[in-house]
Structures are given as structure tokens and as C-alpha cells.
Short mmCIF file of C-alpha atoms in Angstrom, two decimals:
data_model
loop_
_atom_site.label_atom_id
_atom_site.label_comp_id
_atom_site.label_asym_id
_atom_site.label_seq_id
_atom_site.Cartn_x
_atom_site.Cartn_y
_atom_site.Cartn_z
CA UNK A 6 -13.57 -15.17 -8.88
CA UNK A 7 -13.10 -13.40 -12.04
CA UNK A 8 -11.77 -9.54 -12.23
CA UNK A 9 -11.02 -10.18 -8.62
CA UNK A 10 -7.42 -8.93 -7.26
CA UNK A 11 -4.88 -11.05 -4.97
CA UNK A 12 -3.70 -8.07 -3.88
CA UNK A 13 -4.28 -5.69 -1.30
CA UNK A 14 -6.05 -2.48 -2.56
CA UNK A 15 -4.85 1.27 -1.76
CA UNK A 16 -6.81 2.70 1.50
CA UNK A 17 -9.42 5.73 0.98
CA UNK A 18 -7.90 7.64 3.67
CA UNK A 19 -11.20 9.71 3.56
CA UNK A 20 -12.99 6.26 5.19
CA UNK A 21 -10.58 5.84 7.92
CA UNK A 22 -12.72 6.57 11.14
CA UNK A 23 -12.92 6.19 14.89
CA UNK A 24 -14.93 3.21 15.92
CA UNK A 25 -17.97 3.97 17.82
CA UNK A 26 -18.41 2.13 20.97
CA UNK A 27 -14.80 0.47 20.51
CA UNK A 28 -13.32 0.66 24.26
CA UNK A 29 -9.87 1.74 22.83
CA UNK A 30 -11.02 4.38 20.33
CA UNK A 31 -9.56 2.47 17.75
CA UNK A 32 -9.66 3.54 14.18
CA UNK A 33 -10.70 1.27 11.25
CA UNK A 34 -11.49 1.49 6.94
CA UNK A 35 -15.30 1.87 7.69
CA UNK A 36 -16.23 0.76 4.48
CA UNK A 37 -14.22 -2.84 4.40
CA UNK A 38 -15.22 -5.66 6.49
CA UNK A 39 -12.91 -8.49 6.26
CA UNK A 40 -14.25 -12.67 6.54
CA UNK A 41 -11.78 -15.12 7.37
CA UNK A 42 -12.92 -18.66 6.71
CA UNK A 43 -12.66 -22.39 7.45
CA UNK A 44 -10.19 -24.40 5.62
CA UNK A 45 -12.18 -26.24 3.72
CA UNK A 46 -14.75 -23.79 2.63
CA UNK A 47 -14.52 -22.71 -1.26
CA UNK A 48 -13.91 -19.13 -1.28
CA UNK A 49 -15.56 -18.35 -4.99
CA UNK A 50 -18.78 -20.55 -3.70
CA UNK A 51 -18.55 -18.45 -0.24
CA UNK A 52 -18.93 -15.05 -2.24
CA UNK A 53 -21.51 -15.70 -4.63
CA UNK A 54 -23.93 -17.69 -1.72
CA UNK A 55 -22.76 -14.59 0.74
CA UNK A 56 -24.23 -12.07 -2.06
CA UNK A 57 -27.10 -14.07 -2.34
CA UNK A 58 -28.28 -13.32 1.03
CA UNK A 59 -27.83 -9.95 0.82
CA UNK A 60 -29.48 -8.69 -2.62
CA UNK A 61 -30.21 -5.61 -1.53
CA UNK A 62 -26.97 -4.85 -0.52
CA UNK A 63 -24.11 -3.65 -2.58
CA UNK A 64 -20.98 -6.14 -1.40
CA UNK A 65 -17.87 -6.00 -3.73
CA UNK A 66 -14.62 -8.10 -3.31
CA UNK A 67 -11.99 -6.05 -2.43
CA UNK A 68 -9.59 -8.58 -2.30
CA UNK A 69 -9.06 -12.21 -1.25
CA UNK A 70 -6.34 -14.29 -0.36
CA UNK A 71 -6.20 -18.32 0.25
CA UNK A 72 -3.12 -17.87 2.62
CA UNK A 73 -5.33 -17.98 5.60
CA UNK A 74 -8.52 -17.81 3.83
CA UNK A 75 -9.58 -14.13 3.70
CA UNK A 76 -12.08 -12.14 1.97
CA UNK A 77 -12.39 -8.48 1.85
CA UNK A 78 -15.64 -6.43 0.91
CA UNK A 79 -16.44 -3.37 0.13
CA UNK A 80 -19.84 -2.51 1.97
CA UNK A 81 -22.10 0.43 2.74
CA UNK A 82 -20.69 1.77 6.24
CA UNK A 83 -24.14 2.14 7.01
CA UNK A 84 -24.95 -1.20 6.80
CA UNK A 85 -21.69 -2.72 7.94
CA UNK A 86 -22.86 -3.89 11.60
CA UNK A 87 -25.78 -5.68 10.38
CA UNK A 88 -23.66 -7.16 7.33
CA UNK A 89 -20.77 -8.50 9.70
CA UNK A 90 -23.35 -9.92 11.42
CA UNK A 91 -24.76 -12.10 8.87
CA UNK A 92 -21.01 -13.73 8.02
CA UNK A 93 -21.27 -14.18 11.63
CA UNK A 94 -23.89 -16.85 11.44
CA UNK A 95 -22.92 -18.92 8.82
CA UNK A 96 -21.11 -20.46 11.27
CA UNK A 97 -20.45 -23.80 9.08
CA UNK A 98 -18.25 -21.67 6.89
CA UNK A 99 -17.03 -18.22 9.17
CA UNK A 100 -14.35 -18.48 11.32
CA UNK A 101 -13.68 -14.40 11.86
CA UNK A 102 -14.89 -11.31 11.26
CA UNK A 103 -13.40 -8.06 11.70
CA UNK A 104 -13.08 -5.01 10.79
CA UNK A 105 -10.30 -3.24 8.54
CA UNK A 106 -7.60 -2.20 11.54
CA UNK A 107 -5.71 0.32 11.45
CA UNK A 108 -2.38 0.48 12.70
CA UNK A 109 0.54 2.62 13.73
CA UNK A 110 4.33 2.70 13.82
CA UNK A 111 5.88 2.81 17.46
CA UNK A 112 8.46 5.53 17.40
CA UNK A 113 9.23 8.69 19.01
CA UNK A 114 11.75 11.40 17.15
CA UNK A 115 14.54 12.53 19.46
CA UNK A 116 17.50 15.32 19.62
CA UNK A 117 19.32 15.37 16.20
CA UNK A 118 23.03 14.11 16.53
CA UNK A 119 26.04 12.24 14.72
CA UNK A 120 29.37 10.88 16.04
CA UNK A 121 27.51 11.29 19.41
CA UNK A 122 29.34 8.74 22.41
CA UNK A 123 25.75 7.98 22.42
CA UNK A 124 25.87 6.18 19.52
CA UNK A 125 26.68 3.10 20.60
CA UNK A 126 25.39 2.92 24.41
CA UNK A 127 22.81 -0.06 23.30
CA UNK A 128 25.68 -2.59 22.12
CA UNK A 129 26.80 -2.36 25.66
CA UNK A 130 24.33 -2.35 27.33
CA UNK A 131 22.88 -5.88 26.41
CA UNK A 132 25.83 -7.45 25.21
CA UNK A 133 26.59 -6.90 21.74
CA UNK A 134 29.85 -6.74 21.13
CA UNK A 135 30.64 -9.70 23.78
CA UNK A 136 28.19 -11.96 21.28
CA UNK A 137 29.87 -10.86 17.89
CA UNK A 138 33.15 -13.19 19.25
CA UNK A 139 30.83 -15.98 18.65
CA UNK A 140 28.96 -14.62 15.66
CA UNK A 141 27.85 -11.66 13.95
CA UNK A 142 24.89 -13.91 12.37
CA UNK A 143 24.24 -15.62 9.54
CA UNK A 144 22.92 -14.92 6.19
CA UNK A 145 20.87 -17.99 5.82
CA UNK A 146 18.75 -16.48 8.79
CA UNK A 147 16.98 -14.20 7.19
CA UNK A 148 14.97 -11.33 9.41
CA UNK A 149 11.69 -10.30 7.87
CA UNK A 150 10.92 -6.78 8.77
CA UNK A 151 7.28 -5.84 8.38
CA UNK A 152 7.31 -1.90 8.42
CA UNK A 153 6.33 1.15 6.26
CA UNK A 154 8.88 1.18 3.49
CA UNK A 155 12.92 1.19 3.11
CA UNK A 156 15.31 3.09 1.34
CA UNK A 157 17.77 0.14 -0.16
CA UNK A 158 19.71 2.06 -1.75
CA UNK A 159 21.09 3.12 2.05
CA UNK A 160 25.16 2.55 1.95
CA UNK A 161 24.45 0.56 5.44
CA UNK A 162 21.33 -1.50 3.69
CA UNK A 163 21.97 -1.78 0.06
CA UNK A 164 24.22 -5.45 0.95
CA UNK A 165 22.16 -6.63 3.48
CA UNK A 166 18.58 -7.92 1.79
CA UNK A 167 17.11 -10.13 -0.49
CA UNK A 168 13.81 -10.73 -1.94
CA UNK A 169 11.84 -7.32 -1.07
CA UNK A 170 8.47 -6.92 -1.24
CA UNK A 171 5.36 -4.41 -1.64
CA UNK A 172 2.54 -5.84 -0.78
CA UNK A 173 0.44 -3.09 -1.81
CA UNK A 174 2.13 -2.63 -5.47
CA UNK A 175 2.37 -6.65 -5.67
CA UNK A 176 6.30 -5.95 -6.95
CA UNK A 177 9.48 -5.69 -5.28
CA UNK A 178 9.41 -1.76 -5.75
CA UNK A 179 9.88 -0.94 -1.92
CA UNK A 180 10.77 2.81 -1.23
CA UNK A 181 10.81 5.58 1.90
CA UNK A 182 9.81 9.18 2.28
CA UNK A 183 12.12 11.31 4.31
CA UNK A 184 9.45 13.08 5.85
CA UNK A 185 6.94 10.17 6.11
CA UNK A 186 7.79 6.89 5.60
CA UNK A 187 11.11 6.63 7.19
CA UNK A 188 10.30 4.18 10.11
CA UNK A 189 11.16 0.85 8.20
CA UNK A 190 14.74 2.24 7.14
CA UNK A 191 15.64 2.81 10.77
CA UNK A 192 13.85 -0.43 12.34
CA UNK A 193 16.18 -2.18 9.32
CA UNK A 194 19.43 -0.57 10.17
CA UNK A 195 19.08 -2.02 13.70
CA UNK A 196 19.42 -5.33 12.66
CA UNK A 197 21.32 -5.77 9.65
CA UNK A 198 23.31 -1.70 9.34
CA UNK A 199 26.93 -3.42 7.23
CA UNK A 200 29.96 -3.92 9.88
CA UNK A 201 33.08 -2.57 8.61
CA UNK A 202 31.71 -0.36 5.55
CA UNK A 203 33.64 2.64 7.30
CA UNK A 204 30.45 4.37 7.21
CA UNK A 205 27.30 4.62 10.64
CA UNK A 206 27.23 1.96 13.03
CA UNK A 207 26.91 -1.78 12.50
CA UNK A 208 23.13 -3.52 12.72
CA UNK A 209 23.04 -5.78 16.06
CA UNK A 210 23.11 -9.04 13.07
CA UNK A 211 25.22 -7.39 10.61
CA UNK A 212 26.04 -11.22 8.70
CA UNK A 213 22.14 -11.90 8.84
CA UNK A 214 20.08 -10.63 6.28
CA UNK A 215 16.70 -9.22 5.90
CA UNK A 216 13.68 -9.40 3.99
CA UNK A 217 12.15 -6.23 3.73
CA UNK A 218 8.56 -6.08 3.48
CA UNK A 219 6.55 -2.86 2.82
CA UNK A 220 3.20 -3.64 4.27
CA UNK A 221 1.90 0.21 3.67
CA UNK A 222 0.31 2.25 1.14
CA UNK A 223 1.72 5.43 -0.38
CA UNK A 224 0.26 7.17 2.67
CA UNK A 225 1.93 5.00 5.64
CA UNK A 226 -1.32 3.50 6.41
CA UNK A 227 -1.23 0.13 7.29
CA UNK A 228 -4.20 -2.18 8.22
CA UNK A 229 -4.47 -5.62 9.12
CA UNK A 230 -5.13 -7.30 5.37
CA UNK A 231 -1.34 -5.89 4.86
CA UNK A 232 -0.05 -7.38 8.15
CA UNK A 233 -1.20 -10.47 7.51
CA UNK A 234 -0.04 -10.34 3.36
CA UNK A 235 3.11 -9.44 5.29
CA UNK A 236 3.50 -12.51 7.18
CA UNK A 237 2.85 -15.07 4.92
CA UNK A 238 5.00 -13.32 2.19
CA UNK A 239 7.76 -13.59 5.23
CA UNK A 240 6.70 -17.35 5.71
CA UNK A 241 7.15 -18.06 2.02
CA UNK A 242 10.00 -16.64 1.63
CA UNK A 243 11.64 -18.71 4.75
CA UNK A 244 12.10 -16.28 6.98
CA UNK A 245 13.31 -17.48 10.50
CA UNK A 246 12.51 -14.26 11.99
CA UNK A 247 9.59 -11.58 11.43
CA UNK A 248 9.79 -8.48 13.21
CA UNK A 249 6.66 -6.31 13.45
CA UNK A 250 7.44 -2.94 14.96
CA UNK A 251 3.50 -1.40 14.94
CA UNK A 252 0.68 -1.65 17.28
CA UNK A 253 -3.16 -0.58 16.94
CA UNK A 254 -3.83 3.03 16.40
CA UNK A 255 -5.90 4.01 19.94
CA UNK A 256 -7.74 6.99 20.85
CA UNK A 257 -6.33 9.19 23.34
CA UNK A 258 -8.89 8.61 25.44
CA UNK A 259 -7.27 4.79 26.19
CA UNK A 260 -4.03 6.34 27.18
CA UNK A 261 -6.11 7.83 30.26
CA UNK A 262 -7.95 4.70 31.31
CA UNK A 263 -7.47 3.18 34.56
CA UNK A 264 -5.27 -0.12 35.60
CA UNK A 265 -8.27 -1.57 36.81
CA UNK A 266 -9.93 -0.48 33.45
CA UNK A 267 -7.16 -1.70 31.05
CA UNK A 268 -7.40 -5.22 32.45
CA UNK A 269 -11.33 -5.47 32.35
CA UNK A 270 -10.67 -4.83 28.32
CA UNK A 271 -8.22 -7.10 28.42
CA UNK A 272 -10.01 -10.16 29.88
CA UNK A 273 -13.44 -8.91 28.20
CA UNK A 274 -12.95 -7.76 24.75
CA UNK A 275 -11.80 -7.92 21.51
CA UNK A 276 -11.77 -11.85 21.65
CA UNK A 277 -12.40 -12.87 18.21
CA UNK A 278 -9.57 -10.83 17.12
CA UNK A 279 -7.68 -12.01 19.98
CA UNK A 280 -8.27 -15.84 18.48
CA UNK A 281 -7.21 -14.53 14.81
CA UNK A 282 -3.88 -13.67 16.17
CA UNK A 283 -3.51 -16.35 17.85
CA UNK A 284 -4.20 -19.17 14.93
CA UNK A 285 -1.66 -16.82 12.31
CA UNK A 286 0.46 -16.95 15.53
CA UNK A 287 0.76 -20.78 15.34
CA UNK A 288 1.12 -21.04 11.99
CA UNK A 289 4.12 -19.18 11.72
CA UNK A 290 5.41 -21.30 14.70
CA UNK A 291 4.68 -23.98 12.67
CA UNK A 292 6.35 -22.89 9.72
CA UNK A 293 9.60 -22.60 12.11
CA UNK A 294 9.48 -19.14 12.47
CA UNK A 295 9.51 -16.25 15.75
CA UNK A 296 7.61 -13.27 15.64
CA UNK A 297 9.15 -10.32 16.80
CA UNK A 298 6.67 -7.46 18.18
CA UNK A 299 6.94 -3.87 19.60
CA UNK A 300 4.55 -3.78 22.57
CA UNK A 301 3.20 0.14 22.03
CA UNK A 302 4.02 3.17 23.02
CA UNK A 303 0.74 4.43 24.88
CA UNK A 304 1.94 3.66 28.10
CA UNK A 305 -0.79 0.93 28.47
CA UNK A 306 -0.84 -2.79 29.64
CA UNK A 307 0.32 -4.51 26.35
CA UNK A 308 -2.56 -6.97 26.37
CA UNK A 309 -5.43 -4.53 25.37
CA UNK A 310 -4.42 -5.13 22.27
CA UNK A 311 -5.66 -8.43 20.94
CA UNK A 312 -2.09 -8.77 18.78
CA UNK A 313 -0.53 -8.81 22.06
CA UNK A 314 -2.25 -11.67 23.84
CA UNK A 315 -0.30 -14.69 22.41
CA UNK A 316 2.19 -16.56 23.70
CA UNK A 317 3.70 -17.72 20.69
CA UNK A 318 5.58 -14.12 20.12
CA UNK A 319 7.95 -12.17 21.34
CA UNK A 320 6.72 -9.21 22.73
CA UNK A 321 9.27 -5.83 23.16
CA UNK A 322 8.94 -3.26 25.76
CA UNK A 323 11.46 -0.45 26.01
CA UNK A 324 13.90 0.79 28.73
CA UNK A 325 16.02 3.79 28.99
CA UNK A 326 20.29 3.93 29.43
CA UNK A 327 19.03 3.69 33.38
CA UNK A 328 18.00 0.30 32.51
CA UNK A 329 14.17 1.88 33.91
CA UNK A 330 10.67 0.90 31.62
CA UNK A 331 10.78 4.12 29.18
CA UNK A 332 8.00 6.13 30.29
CA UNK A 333 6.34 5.16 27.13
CA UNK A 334 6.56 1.98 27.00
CA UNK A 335 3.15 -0.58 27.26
CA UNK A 336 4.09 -3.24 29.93
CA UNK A 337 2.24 -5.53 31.48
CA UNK A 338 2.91 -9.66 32.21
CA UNK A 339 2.38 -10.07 28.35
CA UNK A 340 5.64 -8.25 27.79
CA UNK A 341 8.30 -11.23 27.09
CA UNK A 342 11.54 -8.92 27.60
CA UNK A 343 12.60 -5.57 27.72
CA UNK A 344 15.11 -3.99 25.67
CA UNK A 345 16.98 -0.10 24.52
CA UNK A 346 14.30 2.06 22.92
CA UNK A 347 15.96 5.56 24.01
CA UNK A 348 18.13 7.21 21.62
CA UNK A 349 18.84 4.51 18.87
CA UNK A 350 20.77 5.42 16.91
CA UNK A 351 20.41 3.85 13.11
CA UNK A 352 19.91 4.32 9.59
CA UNK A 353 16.97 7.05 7.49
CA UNK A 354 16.27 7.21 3.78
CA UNK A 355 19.07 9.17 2.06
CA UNK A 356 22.14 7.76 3.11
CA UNK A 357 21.17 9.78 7.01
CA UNK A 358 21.69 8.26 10.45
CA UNK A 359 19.87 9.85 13.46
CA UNK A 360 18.03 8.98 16.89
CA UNK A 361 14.60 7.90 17.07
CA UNK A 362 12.72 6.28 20.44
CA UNK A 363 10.57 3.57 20.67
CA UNK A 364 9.37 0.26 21.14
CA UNK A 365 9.53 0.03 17.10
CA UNK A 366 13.22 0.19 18.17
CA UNK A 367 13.89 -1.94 20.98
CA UNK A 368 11.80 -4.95 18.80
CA UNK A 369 14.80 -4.90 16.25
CA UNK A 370 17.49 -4.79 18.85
CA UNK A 371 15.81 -8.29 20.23
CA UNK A 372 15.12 -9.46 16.55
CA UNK A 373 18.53 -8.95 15.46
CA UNK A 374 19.37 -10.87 19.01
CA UNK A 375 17.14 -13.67 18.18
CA UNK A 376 18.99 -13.74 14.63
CA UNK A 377 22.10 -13.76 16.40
CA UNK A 378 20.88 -16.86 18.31
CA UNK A 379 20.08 -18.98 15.62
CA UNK A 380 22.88 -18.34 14.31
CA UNK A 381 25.01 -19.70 16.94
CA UNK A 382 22.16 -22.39 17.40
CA UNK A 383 20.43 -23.13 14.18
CA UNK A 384 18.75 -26.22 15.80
CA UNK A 385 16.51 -24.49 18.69
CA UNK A 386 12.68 -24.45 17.71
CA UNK A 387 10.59 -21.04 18.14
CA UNK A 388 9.30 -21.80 21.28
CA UNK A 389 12.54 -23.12 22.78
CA UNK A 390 13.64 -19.22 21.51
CA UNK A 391 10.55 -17.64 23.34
CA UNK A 392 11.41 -19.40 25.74
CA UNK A 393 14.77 -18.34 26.46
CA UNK A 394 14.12 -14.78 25.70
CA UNK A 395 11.21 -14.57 28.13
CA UNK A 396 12.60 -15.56 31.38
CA UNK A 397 14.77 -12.13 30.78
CA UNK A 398 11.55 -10.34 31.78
CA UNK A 399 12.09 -8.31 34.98
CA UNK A 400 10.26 -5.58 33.94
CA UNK A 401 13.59 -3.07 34.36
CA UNK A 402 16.77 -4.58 33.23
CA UNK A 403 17.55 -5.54 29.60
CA UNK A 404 18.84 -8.69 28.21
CA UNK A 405 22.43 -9.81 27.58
CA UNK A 406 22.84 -11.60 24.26
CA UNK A 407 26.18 -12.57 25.22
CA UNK A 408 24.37 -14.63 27.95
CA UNK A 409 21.62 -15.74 25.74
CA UNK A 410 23.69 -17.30 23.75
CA UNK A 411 25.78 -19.12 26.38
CA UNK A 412 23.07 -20.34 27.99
CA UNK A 413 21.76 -22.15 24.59
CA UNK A 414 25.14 -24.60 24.68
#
């Protein structure tokens, strides 16, 4: 595929648009259309037979990978619908096909404050500092974290990581706004923040280290080609642990919808993308590895979002210092366990520490757990982790690590 690039392309932020007829208002690149295909099919042979078809058309490669098999094309929004379904018949070669997702980071901003008593309420709550008698983690767990960008150079960051990656600049330049892509510095903090450096708080696995992996543009926007370059970067790299702190971008519209309403979408739609997640799903169990998710923030079951269906992750909702669901929080049956998401307090770009809320921050506190885990218990497989960490689910009360841990004797 010559003149072709491995590489995710920058987003035209000018072609980001509301889906029509989507039941969740989602938002998607209308112009890409992205083809996932069977194992054996020959990608270059796919393209050129695919253009074929279509000669009046104008269908450019955007970008291809052979991790998971997937094209992206550039295509008339016009004509998208009827070009998606074309790849939809060649049913010998298509698995998937779906559109260009866009998603969003799962945080809240809340009050300003340093050397609060706040500061530390999490640690207690599920068990922190009871756990760090019998470790404080292990660097050869390594935590991927998935997220907008990272500021490195952070005194609480810049001993904690190896092998970074951008998987829009193809390079280990990672970086953070302070105004707009600050997210990944604070979801990193969480886990890994340095114990001891007289300086913040320590991460919940401050021996542990992570891989940070910037899986947005120079914008924040982050789609599902990214997510997925994301993960199998993570995979290659042998990360034990991948936390993913985003969920799909919604319209407001689904944050009004009805119970009854929310689980007719969730037993009726968005299948295909449903069975997407659920085969990169199993091959990161496969490849030894736990996926660490933020349910949402919209308030919604967790499960109408197709990311959110599979059993073979851990999914994050968030509770408050009354050990109540944050009023924010999705929820739902697919929610594996609850954790803090009020008033974390971690690391920003520029050497800052402040409180944010979210599920994007309860999904590192039970990352940096699961580290913490493994690294008392190297030997326990993914699903004997999801496992464990799901039967915490009572939809109000957190987890204890310090139990967690016990319990895996």
C-alpha cells in the first residue's frame, strides 16, 4: 500500500458532527469510515478490489493498521451510508464497520485547594495505606494509561514511566496543555504520583510504573482508531494493566432518556460495535492483560455504551466521601466496582496539584489497586483479577485493597 501511513492522521475538527438517527446523539469524523477485517484477508488486495467497486467514488486510505486489521477511508459524507454498506456485504472479508467515534474524558473540575485534610480522604477510605505494608507495587507491572497527554516532566511523574508514546505524532513526544489537555497528568498521578519525594501526595502504586500513552490530537480529540492504536501499543509494550479513563461523547438529549429507554438501547443497538469491543477485549485478556475503564459521567446505565458491555474489563463507577454513587456517575449491573471520584486530589501539567471529579478518577484509583495486586500476586490471570474486583460491586460502598489483597493468599 504505497504512500500509505501506519499512523493515525490529525482530526478535521470542522467534520466532527452529531450522528443523525444515532439513539445517543453521539458524535463521529463524518468523513472517515473505518473497516475492520478477517484475519486472513490481505489488506493491500482488500483496498484496491474495495475501490474497484466503487469507481465513482472518491475512497482514500487514511490509515491502516494490521494490529487488528483496520482500514480507514476518507469518503464523501454524503455518500458514507451507502459506502459502509457495501464493506458490509463482502461478508467473506468484513468483519466491522463503524464509524470514526468520538470520545470524551470523564472528569469534573472542583474547588481549588492545597494542603487540604482532604487530600488524602481516598487512601482511607479503600484501604491504601493498610495495603502499602504488603507492597507499594512493583515496577515490572507496568500501568498503561490511555488519556489525552502528560506533562513528564511533573516532579511526582518524571521517575515513574517508561516507554511513552504519541500515537498521533508516531514518537515518544507526549505533552499537556494547562488549559486543555491536562486530564492524562492527573489520571497518571493517581497511580504512580513518587512516595517520599517530599513534594504532593503519593500515586495509589507509587513502585509500579506507567506507560503513558497519548491517544489524542493537538486538540484533545480522541476517536476510536487512537483507542485502539492505544491498546495494542500498551499490549506490545507488556503492559499488565491499561487504564482507559474516557467514554463516548453523547448528546444531551441521552442524559434525559428514560430507565426503561436506556435499557431498550442497550439490548437493541449498537451491536456490531458492541462485538468489536468485545474481540479487542479478549485479545488483551489473552495477551495477559486487565483493562481498566471509567464507566461515564452522564448519569446513565453504563451499558448504552457498546465499550461498556464486556465482561472481560473492569468497569469504574464513582462514589462520594459518603460512600453514596456520585450523582454523576453511569451505573448499572455492568459496573464491576465502585470507587472515590469526589475531590481527588493529584497531579496537573506544571509541577500543580489540584481536585478534579470523576469517573476518569476513580478508574486510576482501581488501576493502581489492580497494580497493587499483581504485585503482591504476580501469578493471578485477568479474569481471576475481574473476578475478585467484581464481587466488590454493591452499588454504594467502595473497595478495600487491603482486603483484596488478603483475600488473593
Amino acid at each position: 500500500m504505497p504512500n500509505q501511513s501506519v499512523r493515525v492522521h490529525s482530526i478535521d475538527t470542522t467534520k466532527i458532527k452529531r450522528i443523525k438517527n444515532d439513539p445517543l446523539g453521539r458524535y463521529a469524523v463524518n468523513d472517515l469510515i473505518n473497516i475492520y477485517l478477517k484475519e486472513n484477508t490481505d489488506i493491500d488486495e482488500f483496498v484496491s478490489d474495495f475501490q474497484k467497486k466503487l469507481p465513482n467514488d472518491t475512497i482514500v486510505v487514511n490509515y491502516y493498521a494490521e494490529a487488528y486489521k483496520r482500514i480507514q477511508f476518507s469518503v464523501n459524507e454524503k455518500r458514507k451510508e451507502f459506502i459502509k454498506n457495501i464493506a458490509k456485504a463482502d461478508t467473506s472479508a468484513v468483519k466491522f464497520v463503524t464509524n470514526e467515534w468520538v470520545f470524551k474524558k470523564q472528569q469534573n473540575t472542583s474547588d481549588p485547594g492545597f494542603n487540604s485534610v482532604k487530600n488524602t480522604w481516598f487512601y482511607k477510605k479503600i484501604g491504601v495505606f493498610d495495603a502499602w505494608q504488603k507492597t507499594k507495587g512493583d515496577p515490572n507491572i507496568k500501568i498503561a494509561v490511555l488519556d489525552d497527554g502528560f506533562d513528564l516532566k511533573h516532579i511526582e511523574l518524571k521517575n515513574s514511566y517508561v516507554t511513552p508514546w504519541n500515537v498521533f505524532d508516531y514518537s515518544n513526544n507526549v505533552y499537556a496543555r494547562p488549559e486543555t489537555q491536562f486530564h492524562g497528568t492527573h489520571v497518571a498521578g493517581i497511580i504512580v504520583a513518587e512516595a517520599n519525594n517530599n513534594f504532593g501526595i503519593a500515586g495509589v502504586a507509587p513502585e509500579c510504573k506507567i506507560i503513558p500513552v497519548q491517544i489524542s490530537n493537538e486538540s484533545g480529540i480522541i476517536t476510536t482508531s487512537s483507542l485502539l492504536d492505544g491498546i495494542f501499543y500498551a499490549l506490545k509494550n507488556d503492559a499488565k494493566v491499561i487504564n482507559i479513563s474516557i467514554a463516548m461523547s453523547i448528546g444531551p438529549q441521552a442524559r434525559n432518556l428514560s430507565l426503561h429507554d436506556q435499557k431498550l438501547i442497550e439490548k437493541f443497538s449498537f451491536h456490531e460495535e458492541q462485538e468489536l469491543w468485545d474481540e479487542v477485549f479478549e485479545i488483551v485478556q489473552k495477551e495477559n492483560a486487565i483493562i481498566v475503564q471509567a464507566a461515564g459521567n452522564d448519569g446513565v446505565i453504563a451499558s448504552v455504551d457498546p465499550m461498556k458491555r464486556s465482561e472481560k474489563t473492569i468497569i469504574v463507577g464513582a462514589t462520594n466521601e459518603n460512600d453514596e454513587r456520585a450523582y454523576f456517575s453511569d451505573k448499572g449491573d455492568a459496573v464491576n466496582v465502585y470507587a472515590p471520584g469526589t475531590d481527588i486530589y493529584s497531579t496537573l501539567p506544571n509541577n500543580q496539584m489540584d481536585y478534579l471529579d470523576g469517573t476518569s478518577m476513580a478508574s486510576p484509583i482501581v488501576a493502581g489497586c489492580v497494580g497493587l495486586v499483581l504485585s503482591a500476586h504476580p501469578d493471578l490471570s485477568p479474569k481471576e483479577v475481574i473476578a475478585l474486583f467484581s464481587k466488590q460491586n454493591d452499588q454504594n460502598i467502595p473497595f478495600n485493597v487491603n482486603d483484596l489483597i488478603s483475600k488473593s493468599l
